[in-house]
JSON list of C-alpha atoms in Angstrom, two decimals:
[
{"chain": "O", "resi": 166, "resn": "ARG", "atom": "CA", "xyz": [65.31, 24.43, -11.96]},
{"chain": "O", "resi": 167, "resn": "TYR", "atom": "CA", "xyz": [64.41, 21.93, -14.67]},
{"chain": "O", "resi": 168, "resn": "PRO", "atom": "CA", "xyz": [60.78, 22.87, -15.39]},
{"chain": "O", "resi": 169, "resn": "VAL", "atom": "CA", "xyz": [58.69, 20.11, -16.97]},
{"chain": "O", "resi": 170, "resn": "LYS", "atom": "CA", "xyz": [55.01, 19.81, -17.86]},
{"chain": "O", "resi": 171, "resn": "HIS", "atom": "CA", "xyz": [53.33, 16.73, -16.43]},
{"chain": "O", "resi": 172, "resn": "ARG", "atom": "CA", "xyz": [49.63, 15.87, -16.20]},
{"chain": "O", "resi": 173, "resn": "GLY", "atom": "CA", "xyz": [48.45, 19.47, -16.44]},
{"chain": "O", "resi": 174, "resn": "ARG", "atom": "CA", "xyz": [50.95, 20.95, -13.98]},
{"chain": "O", "resi": 175, "resn": "ILE", "atom": "CA", "xyz": [54.40, 22.48, -14.13]},
{"chain": "O", "resi": 176, "resn": "PHE", "atom": "CA", "xyz": [57.01, 20.84, -11.90]},
{"chain": "O", "resi": 177, "resn": "VAL", "atom": "CA", "xyz": [60.36, 22.33, -10.85]},
{"chain": "O", "resi": 178, "resn": "LEU", "atom": "CA", "xyz": [63.16, 21.38, -8.49]},
{"chain": "O", "resi": 179, "resn": "ALA", "atom": "CA", "xyz": [64.22, 23.70, -5.69]},
{"chain": "O", "resi": 180, "resn": "ASP", "atom": "CA", "xyz": [67.22, 22.02, -4.05]},
{"chain": "O", "resi": 181, "resn": "ARG", "atom": "CA", "xyz": [65.81, 18.72, -2.72]},
{"chain": "O", "resi": 182, "resn": "LYS", "atom": "CA", "xyz": [62.21, 19.91, -2.91]},
{"chain": "O", "resi": 183, "resn": "LEU", "atom": "CA", "xyz": [59.82, 19.19, -5.77]},
{"chain": "O", "resi": 184, "resn": "ARG", "atom": "CA", "xyz": [57.50, 22.17, -6.34]},
{"chain": "O", "resi": 185, "resn": "PHE", "atom": "CA", "xyz": [54.40, 22.04, -8.53]},
{"chain": "O", "resi": 186, "resn": "SER", "atom": "CA", "xyz": [51.82, 24.47, -9.85]},
{"chain": "O", "resi": 187, "resn": "LYS", "atom": "CA", "xyz": [48.08, 24.34, -9.68]},
{"chain": "O", "resi": 188, "resn": "SER", "atom": "CA", "xyz": [46.45, 22.45, -12.54]},
{"chain": "O", "resi": 189, "resn": "LEU", "atom": "CA", "xyz": [44.29, 24.14, -15.16]},
{"chain": "O", "resi": 190, "resn": "VAL", "atom": "CA", "xyz": [41.21, 22.61, -13.49]},
{"chain": "O", "resi": 191, "resn": "GLU", "atom": "CA", "xyz": [42.12, 24.32, -10.20]},
{"chain": "O", "resi": 192, "resn": "ILE", "atom": "CA", "xyz": [42.23, 27.77, -11.83]},
{"chain": "O", "resi": 193, "resn": "SER", "atom": "CA", "xyz": [39.21, 27.39, -14.16]},
{"chain": "O", "resi": 194, "resn": "THR", "atom": "CA", "xyz": [35.51, 27.91, -13.68]},
{"chain": "O", "resi": 195, "resn": "SER", "atom": "CA", "xyz": [32.95, 25.20, -14.39]},
{"chain": "O", "resi": 196, "resn": "SER", "atom": "CA", "xyz": [32.26, 26.84, -17.78]},
{"chain": "O", "resi": 197, "resn": "GLY", "atom": "CA", "xyz": [35.92, 26.46, -18.74]},
{"chain": "O", "resi": 198, "resn": "PHE", "atom": "CA", "xyz": [36.94, 30.11, -18.46]},
{"chain": "O", "resi": 199, "resn": "GLU", "atom": "CA", "xyz": [40.23, 30.67, -16.68]},
{"chain": "O", "resi": 200, "resn": "LEU", "atom": "CA", "xyz": [40.10, 32.69, -13.51]},
{"chain": "O", "resi": 201, "resn": "GLY", "atom": "CA", "xyz": [42.18, 35.79, -13.23]},
{"chain": "O", "resi": 202, "resn": "GLY", "atom": "CA", "xyz": [44.75, 36.14, -10.51]},
{"chain": "O", "resi": 203, "resn": "ARG", "atom": "CA", "xyz": [48.31, 36.81, -9.58]},
{"chain": "O", "resi": 204, "resn": "PHE", "atom": "CA", "xyz": [51.18, 34.58, -10.67]},
{"chain": "O", "resi": 205, "resn": "GLU", "atom": "CA", "xyz": [51.93, 33.65, -7.07]},
{"chain": "O", "resi": 206, "resn": "GLU", "atom": "CA", "xyz": [48.48, 32.09, -6.72]},
{"chain": "O", "resi": 207, "resn": "ALA", "atom": "CA", "xyz": [49.40, 29.41, -9.27]},
{"chain": "O", "resi": 208, "resn": "TRP", "atom": "CA", "xyz": [52.31, 28.27, -7.06]},
{"chain": "O", "resi": 209, "resn": "PRO", "atom": "CA", "xyz": [50.94, 27.85, -3.50]},
{"chain": "O", "resi": 210, "resn": "PRO", "atom": "CA", "xyz": [53.67, 27.57, -0.86]},
{"chain": "O", "resi": 211, "resn": "ASP", "atom": "CA", "xyz": [52.37, 24.20, 0.33]},
{"chain": "O", "resi": 212, "resn": "TYR", "atom": "CA", "xyz": [52.56, 22.67, -3.16]},
{"chain": "O", "resi": 213, "resn": "GLU", "atom": "CA", "xyz": [55.95, 21.08, -2.57]},
{"chain": "O", "resi": 214, "resn": "MET", "atom": "CA", "xyz": [57.39, 17.82, -1.27]},
{"chain": "O", "resi": 215, "resn": "ASP", "atom": "CA", "xyz": [60.74, 16.37, -0.33]},
{"chain": "O", "resi": 216, "resn": "VAL", "atom": "CA", "xyz": [62.33, 14.32, -3.08]},
{"chain": "O", "resi": 217, "resn": "SER", "atom": "CA", "xyz": [64.17, 12.13, -0.61]},
{"chain": "O", "resi": 218, "resn": "ALA", "atom": "CA", "xyz": [66.24, 12.48, 2.48]},
{"chain": "O", "resi": 219, "resn": "VAL", "atom": "CA", "xyz": [69.05, 10.58, 0.73]},
{"chain": "O", "resi": 220, "resn": "ALA", "atom": "CA", "xyz": [68.80, 11.85, -2.85]},
{"chain": "O", "resi": 221, "resn": "GLN", "atom": "CA", "xyz": [72.12, 13.37, -3.80]},
{"chain": "O", "resi": 222, "resn": "ASP", "atom": "CA", "xyz": [71.67, 16.50, -5.87]},
{"chain": "O", "resi": 223, "resn": "PRO", "atom": "CA", "xyz": [68.66, 16.01, -8.15]},
{"chain": "O", "resi": 224, "resn": "VAL", "atom": "CA", "xyz": [69.76, 16.90, -11.68]},
{"chain": "O", "resi": 225, "resn": "GLY", "atom": "CA", "xyz": [66.51, 16.92, -13.61]},
{"chain": "O", "resi": 226, "resn": "LEU", "atom": "CA", "xyz": [62.92, 15.91, -14.21]},
{"chain": "O", "resi": 227, "resn": "MET", "atom": "CA", "xyz": [61.34, 13.80, -16.95]},
{"chain": "O", "resi": 228, "resn": "SER", "atom": "CA", "xyz": [57.73, 12.84, -17.69]},
{"chain": "O", "resi": 229, "resn": "ASP", "atom": "CA", "xyz": [56.47, 9.93, -19.76]},
{"chain": "O", "resi": 230, "resn": "GLY", "atom": "CA", "xyz": [52.90, 11.22, -19.49]},
{"chain": "O", "resi": 231, "resn": "VAL", "atom": "CA", "xyz": [51.95, 8.79, -16.72]},
{"chain": "O", "resi": 232, "resn": "PHE", "atom": "CA", "xyz": [54.75, 9.14, -14.16]},
{"chain": "O", "resi": 233, "resn": "LEU", "atom": "CA", "xyz": [57.09, 11.96, -13.25]},
{"chain": "O", "resi": 234, "resn": "TYR", "atom": "CA", "xyz": [60.70, 10.83, -12.87]},
{"chain": "O", "resi": 235, "resn": "ILE", "atom": "CA", "xyz": [63.07, 12.72, -10.61]},
{"chain": "O", "resi": 236, "resn": "LEU", "atom": "CA", "xyz": [66.60, 12.26, -11.90]},
{"chain": "O", "resi": 237, "resn": "ALA", "atom": "CA", "xyz": [69.37, 12.28, -9.32]},
{"chain": "O", "resi": 238, "resn": "LYS", "atom": "CA", "xyz": [73.05, 11.39, -9.41]},
{"chain": "O", "resi": 239, "resn": "THR", "atom": "CA", "xyz": [72.45, 8.46, -7.06]},
{"chain": "O", "resi": 240, "resn": "GLY", "atom": "CA", "xyz": [69.31, 7.04, -8.63]},
{"chain": "O", "resi": 241, "resn": "ILE", "atom": "CA", "xyz": [65.93, 7.64, -10.23]},
{"chain": "O", "resi": 242, "resn": "TYR", "atom": "CA", "xyz": [62.75, 8.35, -8.29]},
{"chain": "O", "resi": 243, "resn": "ARG", "atom": "CA", "xyz": [59.15, 7.98, -9.52]},
{"chain": "O", "resi": 244, "resn": "LEU", "atom": "CA", "xyz": [56.22, 10.16, -8.48]},
{"chain": "O", "resi": 245, "resn": "THR", "atom": "CA", "xyz": [52.73, 8.70, -8.80]},
{"chain": "O", "resi": 246, "resn": "GLY", "atom": "CA", "xyz": [49.43, 10.57, -8.58]},
{"chain": "O", "resi": 247, "resn": "ASP", "atom": "CA", "xyz": [48.00, 13.63, -10.27]},
{"chain": "O", "resi": 248, "resn": "GLY", "atom": "CA", "xyz": [47.61, 16.18, -7.49]},
{"chain": "O", "resi": 249, "resn": "PRO", "atom": "CA", "xyz": [48.30, 17.10, -3.87]},
{"chain": "O", "resi": 250, "resn": "LEU", "atom": "CA", "xyz": [45.60, 14.72, -2.61]},
{"chain": "O", "resi": 251, "resn": "THR", "atom": "CA", "xyz": [46.79, 11.72, -4.65]},
{"chain": "O", "resi": 252, "resn": "PHE", "atom": "CA", "xyz": [50.57, 12.23, -4.81]},
{"chain": "O", "resi": 253, "resn": "ARG", "atom": "CA", "xyz": [52.54, 9.53, -3.03]},
{"chain": "O", "resi": 254, "resn": "PRO", "atom": "CA", "xyz": [56.06, 10.23, -1.76]},
{"chain": "O", "resi": 255, "resn": "PRO", "atom": "CA", "xyz": [58.61, 9.72, -4.55]},
{"chain": "O", "resi": 256, "resn": "GLU", "atom": "CA", "xyz": [59.76, 6.11, -4.59]},
{"chain": "O", "resi": 257, "resn": "LEU", "atom": "CA", "xyz": [63.28, 5.03, -5.44]},
{"chain": "O", "resi": 258, "resn": "LEU", "atom": "CA", "xyz": [63.03, 3.19, -8.76]},
{"chain": "O", "resi": 259, "resn": "PHE", "atom": "CA", "xyz": [66.71, 2.53, -9.54]},
{"chain": "O", "resi": 260, "resn": "ARG", "atom": "CA", "xyz": [69.57, 2.86, -7.06]},
{"chain": "O", "resi": 261, "resn": "PHE", "atom": "CA", "xyz": [73.17, 3.36, -8.22]},
{"chain": "O", "resi": 262, "resn": "ALA", "atom": "CA", "xyz": [72.05, 4.05, -11.80]},
{"chain": "O", "resi": 263, "resn": "GLY", "atom": "CA", "xyz": [71.69, 7.80, -11.53]},
{"chain": "O", "resi": 264, "resn": "VAL", "atom": "CA", "xyz": [71.84, 10.41, -14.26]},
{"chain": "O", "resi": 265, "resn": "ALA", "atom": "CA", "xyz": [74.87, 12.61, -14.94]},
{"chain": "O", "resi": 266, "resn": "THR", "atom": "CA", "xyz": [72.88, 15.66, -16.17]},
{"chain": "O", "resi": 267, "resn": "GLN", "atom": "CA", "xyz": [69.40, 16.62, -17.37]},
{"chain": "O", "resi": 268, "resn": "ASP", "atom": "CA", "xyz": [70.67, 16.55, -20.97]},
{"chain": "O", "resi": 269, "resn": "ALA", "atom": "CA", "xyz": [72.11, 13.04, -20.56]},
{"chain": "O", "resi": 270, "resn": "VAL", "atom": "CA", "xyz": [68.67, 11.38, -20.66]},
{"chain": "O", "resi": 271, "resn": "ASP", "atom": "CA", "xyz": [66.18, 10.84, -23.50]},
{"chain": "O", "resi": 272, "resn": "ILE", "atom": "CA", "xyz": [62.89, 9.01, -24.05]},
{"chain": "O", "resi": 273, "resn": "VAL", "atom": "CA", "xyz": [63.19, 6.00, -26.38]},
{"chain": "O", "resi": 274, "resn": "TYR", "atom": "CA", "xyz": [60.47, 5.39, -28.98]},
{"chain": "O", "resi": 275, "resn": "ARG", "atom": "CA", "xyz": [59.45, 2.29, -30.91]},
{"chain": "O", "resi": 276, "resn": "ARG", "atom": "CA", "xyz": [57.11, 2.81, -33.84]},
{"chain": "O", "resi": 277, "resn": "GLY", "atom": "CA", "xyz": [56.25, 6.24, -32.49]},
{"chain": "O", "resi": 278, "resn": "ALA", "atom": "CA", "xyz": [55.32, 5.10, -28.98]},
{"chain": "O", "resi": 279, "resn": "PRO", "atom": "CA", "xyz": [57.53, 5.63, -25.90]},
{"chain": "O", "resi": 280, "resn": "VAL", "atom": "CA", "xyz": [59.03, 2.36, -24.64]},
{"chain": "O", "resi": 281, "resn": "GLY", "atom": "CA", "xyz": [61.57, 3.60, -22.11]},
{"chain": "O", "resi": 282, "resn": "ALA", "atom": "CA", "xyz": [64.53, 5.87, -21.65]},
{"chain": "O", "resi": 283, "resn": "VAL", "atom": "CA", "xyz": [68.30, 5.92, -22.06]},
{"chain": "O", "resi": 284, "resn": "TRP", "atom": "CA", "xyz": [70.81, 7.93, -20.04]},
{"chain": "O", "resi": 285, "resn": "VAL", "atom": "CA", "xyz": [74.46, 8.35, -19.12]},
{"chain": "O", "resi": 286, "resn": "THR", "atom": "CA", "xyz": [75.43, 7.82, -15.47]},
{"chain": "O", "resi": 287, "resn": "VAL", "atom": "CA", "xyz": [78.02, 9.76, -13.48]},
{"chain": "O", "resi": 288, "resn": "ASP", "atom": "CA", "xyz": [80.46, 6.85, -13.94]},
{"chain": "O", "resi": 289, "resn": "ARG", "atom": "CA", "xyz": [80.07, 6.92, -17.77]},
{"chain": "O", "resi": 290, "resn": "GLN", "atom": "CA", "xyz": [77.69, 3.99, -18.15]},
{"chain": "O", "resi": 291, "resn": "ILE", "atom": "CA", "xyz": [74.89, 4.02, -20.75]},
{"chain": "O", "resi": 292, "resn": "ILE", "atom": "CA", "xyz": [71.65, 2.68, -19.29]},
{"chain": "O", "resi": 293, "resn": "PHE", "atom": "CA", "xyz": [68.42, 1.70, -21.09]},
{"chain": "O", "resi": 294, "resn": "THR", "atom": "CA", "xyz": [65.21, 1.09, -19.15]},
{"chain": "O", "resi": 295, "resn": "ASP", "atom": "CA", "xyz": [61.58, 0.25, -19.77]},
{"chain": "O", "resi": 296, "resn": "PHE", "atom": "CA", "xyz": [61.03, 1.59, -16.21]},
{"chain": "O", "resi": 297, "resn": "ASN", "atom": "CA", "xyz": [60.61, -1.92, -14.85]},
{"chain": "O", "resi": 298, "resn": "THR", "atom": "CA", "xyz": [64.20, -3.12, -15.27]},
{"chain": "O", "resi": 299, "resn": "TYR", "atom": "CA", "xyz": [67.30, -1.65, -16.83]},
{"chain": "O", "resi": 300, "resn": "ASP", "atom": "CA", "xyz": [70.18, -2.81, -19.03]},
{"chain": "O", "resi": 301, "resn": "ASN", "atom": "CA", "xyz": [73.72, -1.49, -19.25]},
{"chain": "O", "resi": 302, "resn": "LEU", "atom": "CA", "xyz": [74.52, -0.80, -22.93]},
{"chain": "O", "resi": 303, "resn": "THR", "atom": "CA", "xyz": [78.03, 0.49, -22.29]},
{"chain": "O", "resi": 304, "resn": "TRP", "atom": "CA", "xyz": [79.88, -2.60, -23.51]},
{"chain": "O", "resi": 305, "resn": "GLN", "atom": "CA", "xyz": [79.27, -1.53, -27.13]},
{"chain": "O", "resi": 306, "resn": "VAL", "atom": "CA", "xyz": [81.14, 1.76, -26.69]},
{"chain": "O", "resi": 307, "resn": "LYS", "atom": "CA", "xyz": [83.10, 1.21, -23.47]},
{"chain": "O", "resi": 308, "resn": "ASP", "atom": "CA", "xyz": [86.45, 2.44, -24.84]},
{"chain": "O", "resi": 309, "resn": "GLU", "atom": "CA", "xyz": [84.88, 5.66, -26.14]},
{"chain": "O", "resi": 310, "resn": "MET", "atom": "CA", "xyz": [83.02, 6.27, -22.87]},
{"chain": "O", "resi": 311, "resn": "ASP", "atom": "CA", "xyz": [86.15, 5.65, -20.77]},
{"chain": "O", "resi": 312, "resn": "ALA", "atom": "CA", "xyz": [87.98, 8.27, -22.87]},
{"chain": "O", "resi": 313, "resn": "ILE", "atom": "CA", "xyz": [85.54, 11.03, -21.88]},
{"chain": "O", "resi": 314, "resn": "PRO", "atom": "CA", "xyz": [86.97, 13.15, -19.05]},
{"chain": "O", "resi": 315, "resn": "VAL", "atom": "CA", "xyz": [84.63, 13.37, -16.04]},
{"chain": "O", "resi": 316, "resn": "ALA", "atom": "CA", "xyz": [84.64, 17.16, -16.37]},
{"chain": "O", "resi": 317, "resn": "ASN", "atom": "CA", "xyz": [83.07, 16.80, -19.85]},
{"chain": "O", "resi": 318, "resn": "LEU", "atom": "CA", "xyz": [80.12, 14.66, -18.71]},
{"chain": "O", "resi": 319, "resn": "ALA", "atom": "CA", "xyz": [78.06, 17.84, -18.36]},
{"chain": "O", "resi": 320, "resn": "ASN", "atom": "CA", "xyz": [78.40, 18.32, -22.14]},
{"chain": "O", "resi": 321, "resn": "ILE", "atom": "CA", "xyz": [76.97, 14.91, -23.10]},
{"chain": "O", "resi": 322, "resn": "ARG", "atom": "CA", "xyz": [73.65, 14.98, -24.97]},
{"chain": "O", "resi": 323, "resn": "VAL", "atom": "CA", "xyz": [71.81, 11.68, -25.42]},
{"chain": "O", "resi": 324, "resn": "LYS", "atom": "CA", "xyz": [69.65, 11.02, -28.47]},
{"chain": "O", "resi": 325, "resn": "TYR", "atom": "CA", "xyz": [68.71, 7.40, -28.95]},
{"chain": "O", "resi": 326, "resn": "GLY", "atom": "CA", "xyz": [65.80, 7.73, -31.35]},
{"chain": "O", "resi": 327, "resn": "PHE", "atom": "CA", "xyz": [64.39, 4.22, -31.63]},
{"chain": "O", "resi": 328, "resn": "TYR", "atom": "CA", "xyz": [64.77, 0.76, -30.20]},
{"chain": "O", "resi": 329, "resn": "GLU", "atom": "CA", "xyz": [64.20, -2.49, -32.04]},
{"chain": "O", "resi": 330, "resn": "GLY", "atom": "CA", "xyz": [64.71, -4.92, -29.17]},
{"chain": "O", "resi": 331, "resn": "HIS", "atom": "CA", "xyz": [64.05, -8.63, -29.10]}
]
């Protein structure tokens, strides 16, 4: 579920496992020509890792080009590294500020460059982060957010667009 391209690989979630493909470098010759092969060879069985023993139902993946973020209902995890030899176990970045659904998160841009992300939590909070800290933006639309039935959270789509912070 939730395929995303990140640093030359494709990542997907399979329950609480993060699976990833071989990179283009791993399936190319030194002259740059791609090697032929079967589809299964691009997804070796050992190219997977546990997201976390405590992550409750991962709901999506997001890449900012440097880090891969694993979105869960209980928090956000960050994967560092660019391959099986350099990947570190996903670290918990934010606890108790999880994401309601894959569609409830969006990258925020300022003057065309990514500066963070915004998402809706399972308890109807709107969170903005620069991936170092986060702010709760819900106070601006708290009444509207409280009026959304929990069953409709799966239908929320976040589009923030730009941020002109202080």
